[in-house]
Short mmCIF file of C-alpha atoms and ligand atoms in Angstrom, two decimals:
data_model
loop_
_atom_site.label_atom_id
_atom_site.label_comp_id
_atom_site.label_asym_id
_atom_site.label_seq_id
_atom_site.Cartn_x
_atom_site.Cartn_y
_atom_site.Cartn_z
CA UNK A 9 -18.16 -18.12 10.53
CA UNK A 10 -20.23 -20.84 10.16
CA UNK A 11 -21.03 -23.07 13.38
CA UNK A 12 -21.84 -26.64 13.74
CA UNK A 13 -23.36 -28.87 16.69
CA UNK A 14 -24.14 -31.60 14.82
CA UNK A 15 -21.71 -33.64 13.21
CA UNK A 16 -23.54 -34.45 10.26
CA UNK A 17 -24.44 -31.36 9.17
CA UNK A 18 -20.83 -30.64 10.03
CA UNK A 19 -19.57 -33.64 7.81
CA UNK A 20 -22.15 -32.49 4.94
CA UNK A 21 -20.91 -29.19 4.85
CA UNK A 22 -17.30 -30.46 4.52
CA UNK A 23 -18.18 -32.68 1.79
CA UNK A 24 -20.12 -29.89 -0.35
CA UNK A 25 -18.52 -27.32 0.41
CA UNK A 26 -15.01 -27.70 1.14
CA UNK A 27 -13.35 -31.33 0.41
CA UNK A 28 -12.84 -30.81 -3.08
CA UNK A 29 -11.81 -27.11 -2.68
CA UNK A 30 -8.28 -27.93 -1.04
CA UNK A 31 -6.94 -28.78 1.92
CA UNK A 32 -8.78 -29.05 5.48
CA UNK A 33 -7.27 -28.24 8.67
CA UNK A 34 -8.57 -28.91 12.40
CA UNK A 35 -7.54 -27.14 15.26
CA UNK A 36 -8.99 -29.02 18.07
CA UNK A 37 -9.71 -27.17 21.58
CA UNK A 38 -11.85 -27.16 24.90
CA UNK A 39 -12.43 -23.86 24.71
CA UNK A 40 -11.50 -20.88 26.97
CA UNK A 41 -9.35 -19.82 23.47
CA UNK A 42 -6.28 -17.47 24.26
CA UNK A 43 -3.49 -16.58 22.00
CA UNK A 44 -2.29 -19.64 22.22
CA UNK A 45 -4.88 -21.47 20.29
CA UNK A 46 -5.05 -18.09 17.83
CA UNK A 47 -1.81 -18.85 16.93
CA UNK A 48 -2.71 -22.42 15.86
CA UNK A 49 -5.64 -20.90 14.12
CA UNK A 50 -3.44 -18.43 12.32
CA UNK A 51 -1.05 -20.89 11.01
CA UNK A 52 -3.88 -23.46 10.15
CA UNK A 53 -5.67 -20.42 7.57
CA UNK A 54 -1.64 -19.75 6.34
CA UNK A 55 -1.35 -23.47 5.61
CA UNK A 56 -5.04 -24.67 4.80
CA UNK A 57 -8.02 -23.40 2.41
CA UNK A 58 -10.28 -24.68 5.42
CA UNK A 59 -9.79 -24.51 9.08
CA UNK A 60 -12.44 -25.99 11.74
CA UNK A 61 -12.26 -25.57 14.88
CA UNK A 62 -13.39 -28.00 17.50
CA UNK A 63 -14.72 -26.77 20.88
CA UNK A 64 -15.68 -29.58 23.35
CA UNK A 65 -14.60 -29.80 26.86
CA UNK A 66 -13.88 -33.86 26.93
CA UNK A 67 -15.12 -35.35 29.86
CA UNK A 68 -12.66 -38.51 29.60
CA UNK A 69 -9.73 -36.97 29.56
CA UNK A 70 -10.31 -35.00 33.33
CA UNK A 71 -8.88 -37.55 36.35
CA UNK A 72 -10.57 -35.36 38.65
CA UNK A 73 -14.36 -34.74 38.82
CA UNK A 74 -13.80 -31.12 40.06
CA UNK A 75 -11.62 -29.82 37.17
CA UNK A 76 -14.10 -31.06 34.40
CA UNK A 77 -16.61 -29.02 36.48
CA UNK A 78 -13.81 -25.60 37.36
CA UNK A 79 -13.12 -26.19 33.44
CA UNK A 80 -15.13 -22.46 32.03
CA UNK A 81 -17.10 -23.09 29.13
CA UNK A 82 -17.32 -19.85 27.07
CA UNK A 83 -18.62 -20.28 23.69
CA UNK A 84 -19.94 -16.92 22.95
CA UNK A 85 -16.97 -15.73 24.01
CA UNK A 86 -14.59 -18.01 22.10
CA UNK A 87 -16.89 -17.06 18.68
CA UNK A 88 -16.12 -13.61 19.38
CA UNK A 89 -12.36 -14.57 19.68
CA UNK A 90 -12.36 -16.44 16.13
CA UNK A 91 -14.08 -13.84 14.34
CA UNK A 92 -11.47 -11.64 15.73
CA UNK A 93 -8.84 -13.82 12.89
CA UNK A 94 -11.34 -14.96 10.55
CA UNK A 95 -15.06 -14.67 9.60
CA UNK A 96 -14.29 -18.09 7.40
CA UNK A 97 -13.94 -20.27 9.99
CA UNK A 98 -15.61 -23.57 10.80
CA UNK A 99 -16.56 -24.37 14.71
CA UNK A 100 -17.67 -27.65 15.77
CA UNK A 101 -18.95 -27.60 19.15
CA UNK A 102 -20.76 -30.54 19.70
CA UNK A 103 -22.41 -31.86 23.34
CA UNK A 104 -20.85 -34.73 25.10
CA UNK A 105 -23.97 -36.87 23.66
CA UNK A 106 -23.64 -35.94 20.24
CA UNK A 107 -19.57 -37.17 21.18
CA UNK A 108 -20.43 -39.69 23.19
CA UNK A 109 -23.49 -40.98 21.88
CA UNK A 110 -23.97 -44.76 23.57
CA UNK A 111 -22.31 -44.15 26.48
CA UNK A 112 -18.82 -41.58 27.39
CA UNK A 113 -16.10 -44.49 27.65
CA UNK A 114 -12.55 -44.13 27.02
CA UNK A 115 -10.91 -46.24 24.39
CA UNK A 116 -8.14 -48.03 25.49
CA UNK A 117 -4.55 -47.34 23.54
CA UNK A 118 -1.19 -48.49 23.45
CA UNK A 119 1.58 -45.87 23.32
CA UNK A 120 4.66 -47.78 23.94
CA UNK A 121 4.56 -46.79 27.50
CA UNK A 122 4.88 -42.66 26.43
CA UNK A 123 1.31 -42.69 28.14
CA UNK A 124 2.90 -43.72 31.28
CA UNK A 125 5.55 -41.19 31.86
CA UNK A 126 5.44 -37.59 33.21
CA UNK A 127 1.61 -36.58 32.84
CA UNK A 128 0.66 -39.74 32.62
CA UNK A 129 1.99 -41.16 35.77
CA UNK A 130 0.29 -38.08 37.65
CA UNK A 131 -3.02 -38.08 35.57
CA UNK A 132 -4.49 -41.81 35.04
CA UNK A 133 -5.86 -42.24 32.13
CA UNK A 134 -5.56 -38.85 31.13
CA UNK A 135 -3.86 -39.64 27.35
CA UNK A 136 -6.59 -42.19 26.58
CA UNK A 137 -9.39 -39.50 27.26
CA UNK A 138 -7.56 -37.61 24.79
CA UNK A 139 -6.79 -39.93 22.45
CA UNK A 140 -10.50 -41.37 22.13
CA UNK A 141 -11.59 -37.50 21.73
CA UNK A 142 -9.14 -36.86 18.81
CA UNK A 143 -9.46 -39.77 16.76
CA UNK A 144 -12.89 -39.11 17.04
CA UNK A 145 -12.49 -35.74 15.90
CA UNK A 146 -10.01 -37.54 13.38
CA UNK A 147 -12.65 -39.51 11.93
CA UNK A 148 -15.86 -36.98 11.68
CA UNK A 149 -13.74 -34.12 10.55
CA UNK A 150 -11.23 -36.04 8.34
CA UNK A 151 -8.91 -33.68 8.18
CA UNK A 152 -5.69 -33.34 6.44
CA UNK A 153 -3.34 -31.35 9.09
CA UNK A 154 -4.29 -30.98 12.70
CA UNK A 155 -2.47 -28.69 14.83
CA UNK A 156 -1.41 -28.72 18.43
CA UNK A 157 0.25 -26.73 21.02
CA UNK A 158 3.73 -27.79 22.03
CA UNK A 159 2.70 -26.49 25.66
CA UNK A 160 1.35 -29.88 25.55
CA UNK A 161 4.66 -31.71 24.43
CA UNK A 162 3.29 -34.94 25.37
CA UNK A 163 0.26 -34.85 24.40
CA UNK A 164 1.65 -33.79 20.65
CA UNK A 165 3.58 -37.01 20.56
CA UNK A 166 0.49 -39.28 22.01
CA UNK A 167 -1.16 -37.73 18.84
CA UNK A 168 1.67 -38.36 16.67
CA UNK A 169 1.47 -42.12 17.69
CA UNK A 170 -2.49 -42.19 17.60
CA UNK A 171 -2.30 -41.43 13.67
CA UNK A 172 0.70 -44.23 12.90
CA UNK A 173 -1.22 -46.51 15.74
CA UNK A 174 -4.77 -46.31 13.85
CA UNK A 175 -3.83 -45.86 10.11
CA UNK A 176 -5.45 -42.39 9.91
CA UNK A 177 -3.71 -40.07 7.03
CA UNK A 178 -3.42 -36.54 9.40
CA UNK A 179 -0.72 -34.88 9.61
CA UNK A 180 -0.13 -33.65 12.82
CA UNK A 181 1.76 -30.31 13.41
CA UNK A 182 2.96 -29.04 16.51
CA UNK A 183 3.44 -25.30 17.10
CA UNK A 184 5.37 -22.99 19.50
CA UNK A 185 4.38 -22.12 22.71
CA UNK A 186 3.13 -18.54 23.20
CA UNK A 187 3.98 -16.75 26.75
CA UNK A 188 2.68 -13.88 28.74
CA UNK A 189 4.95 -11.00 28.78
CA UNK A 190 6.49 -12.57 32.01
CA UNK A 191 6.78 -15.79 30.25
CA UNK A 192 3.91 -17.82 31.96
CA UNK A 193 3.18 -20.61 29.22
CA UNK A 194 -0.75 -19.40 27.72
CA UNK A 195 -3.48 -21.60 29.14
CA UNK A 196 -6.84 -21.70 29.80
CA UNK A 197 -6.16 -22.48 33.54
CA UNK A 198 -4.36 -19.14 33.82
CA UNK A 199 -7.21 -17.38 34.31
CA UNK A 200 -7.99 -19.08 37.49
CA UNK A 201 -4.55 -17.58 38.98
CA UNK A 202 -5.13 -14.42 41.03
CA UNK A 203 -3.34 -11.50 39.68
CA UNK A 204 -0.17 -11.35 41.65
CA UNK A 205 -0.17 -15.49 41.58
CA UNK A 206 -0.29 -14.59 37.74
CA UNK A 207 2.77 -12.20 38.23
CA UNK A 208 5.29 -14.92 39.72
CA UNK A 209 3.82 -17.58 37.72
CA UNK A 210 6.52 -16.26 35.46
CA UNK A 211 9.19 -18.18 38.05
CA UNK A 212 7.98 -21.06 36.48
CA UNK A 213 9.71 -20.08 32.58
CA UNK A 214 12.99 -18.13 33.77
CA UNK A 215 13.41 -21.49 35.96
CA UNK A 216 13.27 -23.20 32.71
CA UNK A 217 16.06 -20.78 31.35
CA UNK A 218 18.26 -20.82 33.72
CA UNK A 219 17.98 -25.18 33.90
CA UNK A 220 18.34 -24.66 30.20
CA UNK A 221 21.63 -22.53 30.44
CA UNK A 222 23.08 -25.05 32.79
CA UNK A 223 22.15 -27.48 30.65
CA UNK A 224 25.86 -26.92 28.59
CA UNK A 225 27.77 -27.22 31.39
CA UNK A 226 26.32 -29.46 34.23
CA UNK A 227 24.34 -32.81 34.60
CA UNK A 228 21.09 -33.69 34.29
CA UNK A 229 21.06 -34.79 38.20
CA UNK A 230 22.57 -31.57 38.91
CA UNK A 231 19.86 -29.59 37.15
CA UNK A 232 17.19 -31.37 38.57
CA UNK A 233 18.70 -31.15 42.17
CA UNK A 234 18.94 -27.64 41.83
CA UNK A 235 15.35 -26.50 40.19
CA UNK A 236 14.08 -29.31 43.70
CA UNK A 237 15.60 -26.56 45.28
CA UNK A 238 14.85 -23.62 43.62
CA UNK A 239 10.75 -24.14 44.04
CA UNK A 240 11.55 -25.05 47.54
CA UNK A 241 12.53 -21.57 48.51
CA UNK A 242 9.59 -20.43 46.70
CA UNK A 243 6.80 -21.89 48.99
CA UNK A 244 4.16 -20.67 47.06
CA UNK A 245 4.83 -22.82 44.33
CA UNK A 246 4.93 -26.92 44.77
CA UNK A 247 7.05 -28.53 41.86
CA UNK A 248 5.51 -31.85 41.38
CA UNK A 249 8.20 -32.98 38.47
CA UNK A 250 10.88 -31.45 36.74
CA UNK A 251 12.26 -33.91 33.91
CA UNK A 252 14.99 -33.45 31.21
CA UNK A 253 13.98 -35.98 28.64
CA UNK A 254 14.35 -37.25 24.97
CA UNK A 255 12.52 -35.37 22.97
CA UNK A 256 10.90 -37.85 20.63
CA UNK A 257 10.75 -41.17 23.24
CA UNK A 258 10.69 -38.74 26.52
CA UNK A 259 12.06 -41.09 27.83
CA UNK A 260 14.18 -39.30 31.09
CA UNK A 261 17.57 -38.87 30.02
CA UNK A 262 20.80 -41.54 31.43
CA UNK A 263 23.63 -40.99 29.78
CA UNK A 264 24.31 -37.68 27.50
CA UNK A 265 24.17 -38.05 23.56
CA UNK A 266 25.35 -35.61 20.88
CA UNK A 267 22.61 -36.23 18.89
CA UNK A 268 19.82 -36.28 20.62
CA UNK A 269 17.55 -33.29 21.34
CA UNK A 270 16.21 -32.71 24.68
CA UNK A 271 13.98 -31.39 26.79
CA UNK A 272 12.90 -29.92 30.20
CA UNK A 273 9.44 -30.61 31.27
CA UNK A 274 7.99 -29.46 34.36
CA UNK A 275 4.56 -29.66 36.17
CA UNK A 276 3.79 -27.26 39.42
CA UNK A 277 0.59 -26.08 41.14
CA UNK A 278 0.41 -22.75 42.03
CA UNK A 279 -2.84 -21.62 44.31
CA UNK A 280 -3.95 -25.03 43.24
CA UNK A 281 -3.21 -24.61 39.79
CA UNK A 282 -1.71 -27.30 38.45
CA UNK A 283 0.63 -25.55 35.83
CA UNK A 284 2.65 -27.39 32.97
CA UNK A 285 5.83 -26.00 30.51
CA UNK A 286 8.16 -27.49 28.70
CA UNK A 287 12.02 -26.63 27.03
CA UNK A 288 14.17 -27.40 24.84
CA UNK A 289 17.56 -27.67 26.72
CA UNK A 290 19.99 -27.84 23.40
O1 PAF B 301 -5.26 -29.79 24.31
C1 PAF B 301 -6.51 -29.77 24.45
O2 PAF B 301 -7.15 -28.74 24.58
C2 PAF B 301 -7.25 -31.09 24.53
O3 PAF B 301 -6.50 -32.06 25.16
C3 PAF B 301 -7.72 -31.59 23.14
C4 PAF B 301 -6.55 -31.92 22.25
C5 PAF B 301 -8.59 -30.54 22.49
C6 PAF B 301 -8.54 -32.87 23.30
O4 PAF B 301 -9.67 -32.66 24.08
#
């Protein structure tokens, strides 16, 4: 494993090393790695003769002040992880100045309004901290696939639009969600969930099923109505959306189609947690 902070050195390496040698994959991440983002890895070394992955907990994409500071930063930790699937791996983890190096400022993006809806109306700003992060990573890394959790659905398609929006040539890949044996979506913020919390967190997926099951036979409104209700007999859980939506526009779906896919999304804070999954309902 080979580990960069510096993003020349980083680029250098790429060029000498591994350009010319076949295709380069990034898997970008803040850390805190879980089977979740080994699973990325995994299918990025299947797919790709390099794979780097970035660490870097972006301070422009946190709303709140107290979650970039809750946010665990575990480097050692996360090496140990990686070597765990491959000694041949790349990590960037750069600091916020090497990142951020006149001052940390969030690009401003367009994204059709997609920035806007679920996540975005409850987290300001949120997708452009992300998207000025990843097309930086875009540019210094140049890779040719990136992947990304579909925990993130959202996210995945802000990405998807970043590329088309700024002419960059990655191909963006999203992959399945991996679950806890109880179903709990994998994340990073898991770990700040006490150990029973942890246990019913698992409400959160079988909700998901059931929504999804009902999903052939009743409407939308009905479905929503009745997950509303669901998390209100549960009072340790606050639901602060539950969408069904399009799944490339997510736009919230109006009137039924054959042919489109969709999608449940929800977002809930448990102890605090804030907790996101996501569907698909057909
Ligand atoms: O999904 C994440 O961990 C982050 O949003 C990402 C894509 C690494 C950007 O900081």
């Amino acid at each position: 494993m080979v580990l960069f902070h510096n993003k020349s050195e980083l680029q250098i390496h790429l060029k000498n090393k591994c350009r010319d040698a076949g295709k380069i994959a990034l898997v970008p991440t803040m850390g805190a790695l879980h089977k979740g983002h080994l699973s990325l890895v995994t299918k990025g070394i299947q797919e790709n003769r390099t794979v780097v992955v970035s660490i870097f907990i972006n301070p422009t994409q946190f709303d709140k002040r107290e979650d970039l500071e809750k946010y665990p930063s575990t480097l050692k930790k996360d090496l140990e992880l990686l070597a765990t699937v491959s000694e041949k791996l790349i990590v960037f983890a750069p600091s916020v100045s090497e990142m951020y190096p006149d001052e940390v400022s969030t690009k401003s993006y367009n994204f059709d309004g997609l920035e806007d809806l679920m996540e975005g109306s409850f987290r300001k700003n949120h997708f452009n901290g992300v998207a000025t992060v990843v097309e930086k990573l875009f540019r210094i890394i140049e890779p040719d696939r990136a992947y990304f959790g579909e925990k993130d659905f959202q996210q995945l398609a802000i990405i998807k639009k970043l590329v088309k929006g700024v002419n960059l040539s990655v191909e963006v890949i999203g992959c399945p969600i991996v679950r806890e044996g109880n179903g709990l979506a994998m994340s990073s913020r898991n770990n700040r969930l006490s150990k029973e919390n942890r246990a019913i967190a698992g409400f959160i997926y079988s909700t998901l099923e059931t929504a999804k099951n009902l999903f052939g036979t009743k409407s939308a409104l009905y479905i929503t109505d009745w997950v509303k209700k669901e998390f209100l007999k549960h009072s340790e859980f606050s639901l602060e959306y539950f969408e069904i939506a399009d799944e490339v526009n997510l736009r919230p779906i109006k009137k039924r189609q054959d042919k489109i896919k969709y999608r449940a999304f929800i977002a809930v804070y448990l102890q605090e947690v804030r907790l996101i999954d996501n569907m698909p309902v057909n």
